[in-house]
XYZ file of N, CA, C and O in Angstrom:
492
model
N 9.686 1.085 21.094
C 8.293 0.968 21.665
C 8.383 -0.831 21.699
O 8.507 -1.220 20.807
N 7.203 -1.137 22.386
C 6.816 -2.550 22.547
C 6.024 -2.945 21.694
O 4.759 -1.854 21.319
N 5.891 -4.068 21.388
C 4.419 -4.590 20.395
C 3.229 -4.706 21.386
O 2.198 -4.192 20.779
N 3.387 -5.291 22.609
C 1.972 -5.523 23.385
C 2.184 -4.657 24.459
O 3.257 -4.233 25.204
N 1.132 -4.314 24.927
C 0.753 -3.363 26.007
C 1.325 -3.693 27.162
O 1.766 -2.888 28.076
N 1.382 -5.103 27.520
C 1.961 -5.704 28.533
C 3.565 -6.085 28.790
O 4.285 -6.409 29.759
N 4.194 -5.803 27.739
C 5.598 -5.817 27.598
C 6.287 -4.543 28.186
O 5.837 -3.509 27.868
N 7.349 -4.664 28.805
C 7.825 -3.729 29.172
C 9.043 -3.307 28.284
O 9.803 -4.197 27.675
N 9.494 -2.184 28.307
C 10.784 -1.438 27.392
C 11.953 -1.752 28.098
O 11.976 -2.083 29.480
N 13.069 -1.717 27.147
C 14.557 -2.100 27.845
C 14.711 -1.190 28.890
O 14.328 -0.075 28.947
N 15.200 -1.297 29.956
C 15.701 -0.308 30.961
C 16.110 0.814 30.467
O 17.304 0.743 29.720
N 15.614 2.068 30.935
C 16.376 2.968 30.134
C 15.971 3.616 29.019
O 16.881 4.608 28.408
N 15.286 3.038 28.054
C 15.097 3.384 26.880
C 14.418 4.663 26.680
O 14.669 5.458 25.896
N 13.204 4.989 27.740
C 12.746 6.223 27.403
C 13.630 7.207 28.108
O 13.522 8.309 27.432
N 14.135 6.955 29.218
C 15.218 8.060 29.757
C 16.307 8.490 28.500
O 16.220 9.487 28.398
N 16.643 7.478 28.118
C 17.472 7.339 26.472
C 17.237 8.589 25.606
O 17.933 9.431 24.934
N 16.010 8.078 25.377
C 15.248 8.724 24.370
C 15.054 10.337 24.686
O 15.255 11.066 23.756
N 14.313 10.691 25.979
C 14.402 12.285 26.626
C 15.788 12.745 26.318
O 15.977 13.689 25.789
N 16.696 11.913 26.815
C 18.261 12.733 26.869
C 18.673 13.197 25.467
O 19.323 14.279 25.264
N 18.519 11.752 24.774
C 18.872 12.277 23.013
C 18.204 13.122 22.662
O 19.029 14.289 21.917
N 16.767 13.735 22.793
C 15.981 14.895 22.529
C 16.775 16.342 22.824
O 17.076 17.053 22.326
N 17.267 15.938 24.389
C 17.430 17.214 24.665
C 19.218 17.449 24.507
O 19.579 18.778 24.167
N 20.092 16.265 24.106
C 21.123 16.502 23.564
C 21.313 17.362 22.275
O 22.215 18.173 22.071
N 20.310 16.741 21.461
C 20.041 17.085 19.958
C 19.741 18.890 19.934
O 19.609 19.326 18.999
N 18.968 19.000 21.130
C 18.428 20.722 21.188
C 19.544 21.694 21.266
O 20.552 21.493 21.881
N 19.298 23.011 20.602
C 20.317 23.846 20.631
C 20.173 24.902 22.057
O 20.983 25.542 22.184
N 18.941 24.641 22.453
C 18.649 25.685 23.839
C 17.644 24.643 24.563
O 17.112 23.813 24.125
N 17.580 24.952 26.099
C 16.465 24.493 26.877
C 15.336 24.321 26.236
O 14.666 25.015 25.548
N 14.542 23.063 26.553
C 13.398 22.805 26.207
C 12.306 22.598 27.119
O 12.498 22.210 28.327
N 11.031 23.079 26.943
C 9.975 22.518 27.700
C 9.604 20.705 27.694
O 9.898 20.281 26.806
N 8.712 20.441 28.708
C 8.264 19.061 28.534
C 7.707 18.395 27.654
O 7.582 17.704 27.036
N 6.802 19.667 27.014
C 6.043 19.603 25.692
C 6.947 19.478 24.534
O 6.766 18.730 23.539
N 7.625 20.245 24.571
C 8.657 20.059 23.315
C 9.719 18.948 23.381
O 9.760 18.392 22.227
N 10.045 18.528 24.612
C 10.806 17.220 24.469
C 9.838 16.048 24.262
O 9.975 15.274 23.352
N 8.565 16.212 24.407
C 7.708 15.035 24.273
C 7.441 14.919 22.766
O 7.462 14.041 21.836
N 7.126 16.064 21.955
C 7.409 16.303 20.807
C 8.344 15.780 19.725
O 8.312 15.567 18.887
N 9.471 15.844 20.301
C 10.860 15.802 19.713
C 11.146 14.002 20.152
O 12.058 13.628 19.295
N 10.637 13.558 20.703
C 11.032 12.291 20.899
C 10.230 10.996 20.156
O 8.979 11.353 19.663
N 10.683 9.913 19.893
C 10.010 8.796 18.741
C 8.464 8.115 19.420
O 7.486 7.805 18.978
N 8.602 7.708 20.830
C 7.335 7.256 21.548
C 6.185 8.173 21.776
O 6.670 9.635 22.053
N 5.281 7.474 21.599
C 4.173 8.466 22.093
C 3.800 8.474 23.408
O 3.145 7.208 24.108
N 4.099 9.502 24.357
C 3.871 9.331 25.736
C 2.773 10.376 26.307
O 3.037 11.333 25.693
N 2.201 10.150 27.489
C 1.553 11.131 27.999
C 2.478 12.224 28.670
O 3.616 12.307 29.128
N 1.967 13.465 28.497
C 2.953 14.448 29.119
C 3.232 14.470 30.495
O 4.500 14.716 30.682
N 2.556 13.636 31.247
C 2.956 13.510 32.807
C 3.833 12.567 32.667
O 4.812 12.427 33.467
N 3.971 11.474 31.763
C 5.344 10.370 31.677
C 6.495 11.202 31.538
O 7.500 11.109 32.140
N 6.405 12.192 30.238
C 7.189 12.735 29.979
C 7.851 13.873 30.945
O 9.302 13.744 31.317
N 7.151 14.647 31.982
C 7.326 15.293 33.106
C 8.272 14.188 34.084
O 8.871 14.775 34.647
N 7.311 13.166 34.188
C 8.055 12.280 35.466
C 9.576 11.810 35.020
O 10.695 12.052 35.689
N 9.762 11.249 33.543
C 11.102 11.116 33.147
C 12.093 12.321 33.235
O 13.382 11.976 33.703
N 11.548 13.553 32.942
C 12.544 14.683 33.165
C 12.923 15.044 34.437
O 14.368 15.481 34.796
N 11.975 14.696 35.303
C 12.043 14.964 36.659
C 13.311 13.901 37.345
O 14.236 14.201 38.365
N 12.912 12.481 36.955
C 13.777 11.849 37.622
C 15.381 11.997 36.998
O 16.479 12.040 37.761
N 15.269 12.344 35.694
C 16.821 12.516 35.323
C 17.340 14.102 35.606
O 18.566 13.906 36.025
N 16.810 14.642 36.120
C 17.095 15.927 36.956
C 17.471 15.464 38.147
O 18.388 15.810 38.858
N 16.896 14.529 39.018
C 17.246 13.942 40.150
C 18.739 13.079 40.174
O 19.230 13.228 40.922
N 18.718 12.775 39.020
C 20.299 11.703 38.878
C 21.178 12.469 38.355
O 22.120 12.141 38.210
N 20.860 13.879 38.000
C 22.072 15.019 37.601
C 22.262 14.913 36.328
O 23.160 15.595 35.855
N 21.364 13.920 35.322
C 21.663 14.248 33.872
C 21.003 15.250 33.408
O 21.492 15.663 32.027
N 20.011 15.984 34.028
C 19.195 16.997 33.206
C 19.175 18.107 34.265
O 19.203 17.908 35.372
N 19.669 19.306 33.617
C 19.473 20.486 34.653
C 18.144 21.262 34.112
O 17.541 20.862 33.072
N 17.578 22.003 34.820
C 16.491 23.013 34.554
C 16.600 24.245 35.137
O 17.345 24.454 36.130
N 15.563 25.270 34.600
C 15.720 26.326 34.611
C 14.346 26.946 35.070
O 13.389 26.292 33.741
N 13.746 27.832 35.642
C 12.364 28.506 35.582
C 12.047 29.081 34.271
O 12.876 29.737 33.526
N 10.758 28.498 33.447
C 10.320 29.153 32.568
C 8.941 29.715 32.508
O 8.624 30.044 33.794
N 8.300 30.061 31.872
C 6.813 30.983 31.825
C 6.115 30.005 32.427
O 5.330 30.625 33.211
N 5.979 28.920 32.143
C 4.830 27.633 32.432
C 5.607 26.379 32.925
O 5.730 25.666 32.343
N 6.460 26.224 33.896
C 7.117 25.183 34.277
C 8.483 25.612 34.085
O 8.846 26.641 34.150
N 9.285 24.569 33.616
C 10.640 24.445 33.506
C 11.250 24.266 32.496
O 10.277 23.399 31.521
N 12.245 25.081 31.841
C 13.027 24.226 30.538
C 14.492 23.492 30.886
O 15.004 23.754 32.125
N 14.240 22.598 30.410
C 15.376 21.486 31.035
C 16.344 21.022 29.668
O 16.459 21.596 28.362
N 17.511 20.916 30.171
C 18.767 20.538 29.368
C 19.582 19.607 29.554
O 19.474 19.184 30.913
N 20.446 18.955 28.762
C 21.163 18.127 28.820
C 22.595 18.540 29.607
O 23.157 19.392 29.645
N 22.711 17.787 30.673
C 24.023 17.961 31.716
C 25.119 16.788 31.311
O 26.137 16.643 31.139
N 24.117 15.482 31.258
C 25.220 14.426 30.728
C 24.324 13.517 29.437
O 23.194 13.977 29.223
N 25.262 12.756 28.851
C 24.724 12.091 27.709
C 24.057 10.776 28.167
O 24.263 10.250 29.044
N 23.735 10.312 27.057
C 22.972 8.884 27.385
C 24.167 7.976 27.573
O 23.704 6.916 28.644
N 25.105 7.913 27.103
C 25.971 7.063 27.607
C 26.485 7.206 29.055
O 26.967 5.870 29.529
N 26.751 8.318 29.573
C 26.890 8.243 31.121
C 25.908 7.906 31.868
O 26.107 7.285 32.887
N 24.619 8.006 31.307
C 23.273 7.392 32.406
C 23.727 5.733 32.267
O 23.427 5.155 33.114
N 23.896 5.228 31.059
C 24.112 3.805 30.915
C 25.281 3.309 32.054
O 25.121 2.178 32.905
N 26.603 4.157 32.073
C 27.660 3.635 32.985
C 26.820 3.809 34.675
O 27.075 3.023 35.047
N 26.031 4.602 34.539
C 25.395 4.874 35.887
C 24.499 3.872 36.384
O 25.102 3.165 37.671
N 23.933 3.366 35.445
C 22.974 2.263 35.739
C 24.095 1.022 36.108
O 23.789 0.071 37.182
N 25.211 0.564 35.165
C 26.007 -0.708 35.718
C 26.616 -0.290 36.718
O 26.820 -1.497 37.645
N 26.877 0.846 37.206
C 27.634 0.962 38.313
C 26.581 0.776 39.590
O 26.998 0.352 40.501
N 25.271 1.040 39.281
C 24.241 0.410 40.284
C 24.180 -0.837 40.575
O 23.769 -1.507 41.590
N 24.059 -1.625 39.422
C 23.926 -2.828 39.254
C 25.067 -3.690 39.953
O 24.714 -4.485 40.872
N 26.042 -3.189 39.960
C 27.249 -3.437 40.516
C 27.587 -3.337 41.977
O 27.954 -4.460 42.741
N 27.203 -2.372 42.299
C 27.174 -2.038 43.702
C 26.191 -2.762 44.551
O 26.141 -2.849 45.732
N 24.929 -3.186 43.833
C 24.211 -4.328 44.578
C 24.663 -5.659 44.757
O 23.787 -6.140 45.740
N 25.682 -5.922 44.222
C 26.132 -7.461 44.881
C 27.472 -7.333 45.725
O 28.327 -6.464 45.525
N 27.567 -8.110 46.548
C 28.769 -8.413 47.710
C 29.833 -8.749 47.298
O 30.993 -8.535 47.507
N 29.696 -9.403 45.910
C 30.962 -10.200 45.365
C 31.370 -9.270 44.093
O 30.886 -10.126 43.338
N 31.795 -8.456 44.168
C 31.989 -7.349 42.998
C 32.832 -8.096 42.179
O 32.968 -8.279 40.801
N 33.954 -8.945 42.503
C 35.045 -9.672 41.646
C 34.402 -10.661 40.689
O 34.629 -10.870 39.746
N 33.400 -11.385 41.684
C 32.224 -12.441 40.587
C 31.719 -11.701 39.511
O 31.450 -12.193 38.556
N 31.034 -10.710 40.292
C 30.326 -9.990 39.327
C 30.980 -9.973 38.101
O 30.491 -9.845 36.916
N 32.587 -8.935 38.218
C 33.081 -8.321 37.384
C 33.800 -9.457 36.067
O 33.630 -9.693 35.021
N 33.979 -10.512 37.031
C 34.779 -11.827 36.318
C 33.530 -12.529 35.285
O 33.959 -12.657 34.188
N 32.383 -12.198 35.647
C 31.383 -13.136 34.730
C 30.898 -11.970 33.749
O 30.491 -12.458 32.582
N 30.921 -10.676 33.935
C 30.712 -9.799 32.806
C 31.545 -9.973 32.076
O 31.286 -9.813 30.850
N 32.993 -9.893 32.557
C 33.953 -10.025 31.390
C 33.892 -11.259 30.555
O 34.273 -11.269 29.176
N 33.512 -12.545 31.148
C 33.266 -13.597 30.413
C 32.622 -13.580 29.614
O 32.578 -14.199 28.225
N 31.470 -12.700 29.642
C 30.342 -12.710 28.377
C 30.721 -11.721 27.312
O 29.842 -11.586 26.553
N 31.720 -10.988 27.349
C 32.250 -10.002 26.362
C 32.782 -10.587 24.955
O 33.342 -11.634 25.265
N 32.119 -9.967 24.172
C 32.914 -10.302 22.600
C 34.133 -9.897 22.824
O 34.650 -9.214 23.101
N 34.790 -10.430 21.774
C 36.262 -10.411 21.793
C 36.532 -8.812 21.373
O 37.557 -8.452 21.804
N 35.741 -8.217 20.848
C 35.990 -7.070 20.403
C 35.680 -6.004 21.605
O 36.220 -4.893 21.882
N 34.932 -6.517 22.178
C 34.522 -5.586 23.489
C 35.425 -5.775 24.295
O 35.893 -4.753 25.103
N 35.937 -6.972 24.611
C 37.136 -7.373 25.687
C 38.293 -6.586 24.839
O 39.053 -6.238 26.143
N 38.749 -6.276 23.749
C 39.942 -5.695 23.542
C 39.944 -4.326 23.707
O 40.600 -3.472 24.260
N 38.278 -3.719 23.688
C 38.216 -2.342 23.486
C 38.204 -1.850 25.555
O 39.208 -1.071 25.910
N 37.899 -2.965 25.921
C 37.889 -2.775 27.618
C 39.453 -2.938 28.142
O 39.907 -2.153 28.879
N 40.224 -3.825 27.567
C 41.778 -3.807 27.733
C 42.585 -2.179 27.460
O 43.028 -1.782 28.104
N 41.845 -1.719 26.237
C 42.578 -0.546 25.621
C 42.268 0.186 26.756
O 43.222 1.292 26.916
N 40.917 0.683 27.243
C 40.578 1.332 28.051
C 41.263 1.314 29.523
O 41.549 2.305 30.066
N 41.599 0.143 30.040
C 42.169 0.046 31.118
C 43.612 0.103 31.133
O 44.243 0.488 32.214
N 43.953 0.237 29.862
C 45.419 0.690 29.873
C 45.865 2.005 29.635
O 47.232 2.490 29.259
N 44.835 2.818 29.975
C 45.072 4.246 29.737
C 44.384 4.842 28.278
O 44.672 6.171 28.415
N 43.441 4.174 27.780
C 43.266 4.683 26.255
C 41.974 5.303 26.839
O 41.444 5.356 27.799
N 41.394 6.728 26.368
C 40.389 7.449 26.456
C 39.303 7.303 25.898
O 39.391 6.961 24.477
N 38.194 7.790 26.237
C 37.109 7.875 25.247
C 36.161 8.976 26.080
O 35.882 8.874 26.982
C-alpha cells in the first residue's frame, strides 16, 4: 500500500494481490472472501471491479453463486505480468529498439536467464 493518499500503487499490484488470494484458495471465492484475504484495505466495489477486470483479461473465471459470482484463478500473477509486458511492447512501432533497450537494462543474472530460456529452457 502507498504511504500518501495521492501516491499511486505500482501497476498491477492490486490485481496481483487479488490473483494471489484466488490462487491460494482451494475453491472459488466470493468478492467478499477475496477482499478479506488480501492485505490491502479496499472497498467492496474496488475488489469487485478488480475481479471483473481480471475476468475480462481471462485471468479469472467465475461461476454463479447464491448472491453474485464465485471467482477462481485461471492464470497466475506471473502470466499477468507477462501480458502487461506484451501490451507495452505492442504499443511501440520499433519493437527492435524497445527490446534492445530492455535487454541493455537487464542485470547479468537476468540476462543469463533470458539466454537460457531463449535456448530452449523452460519455465
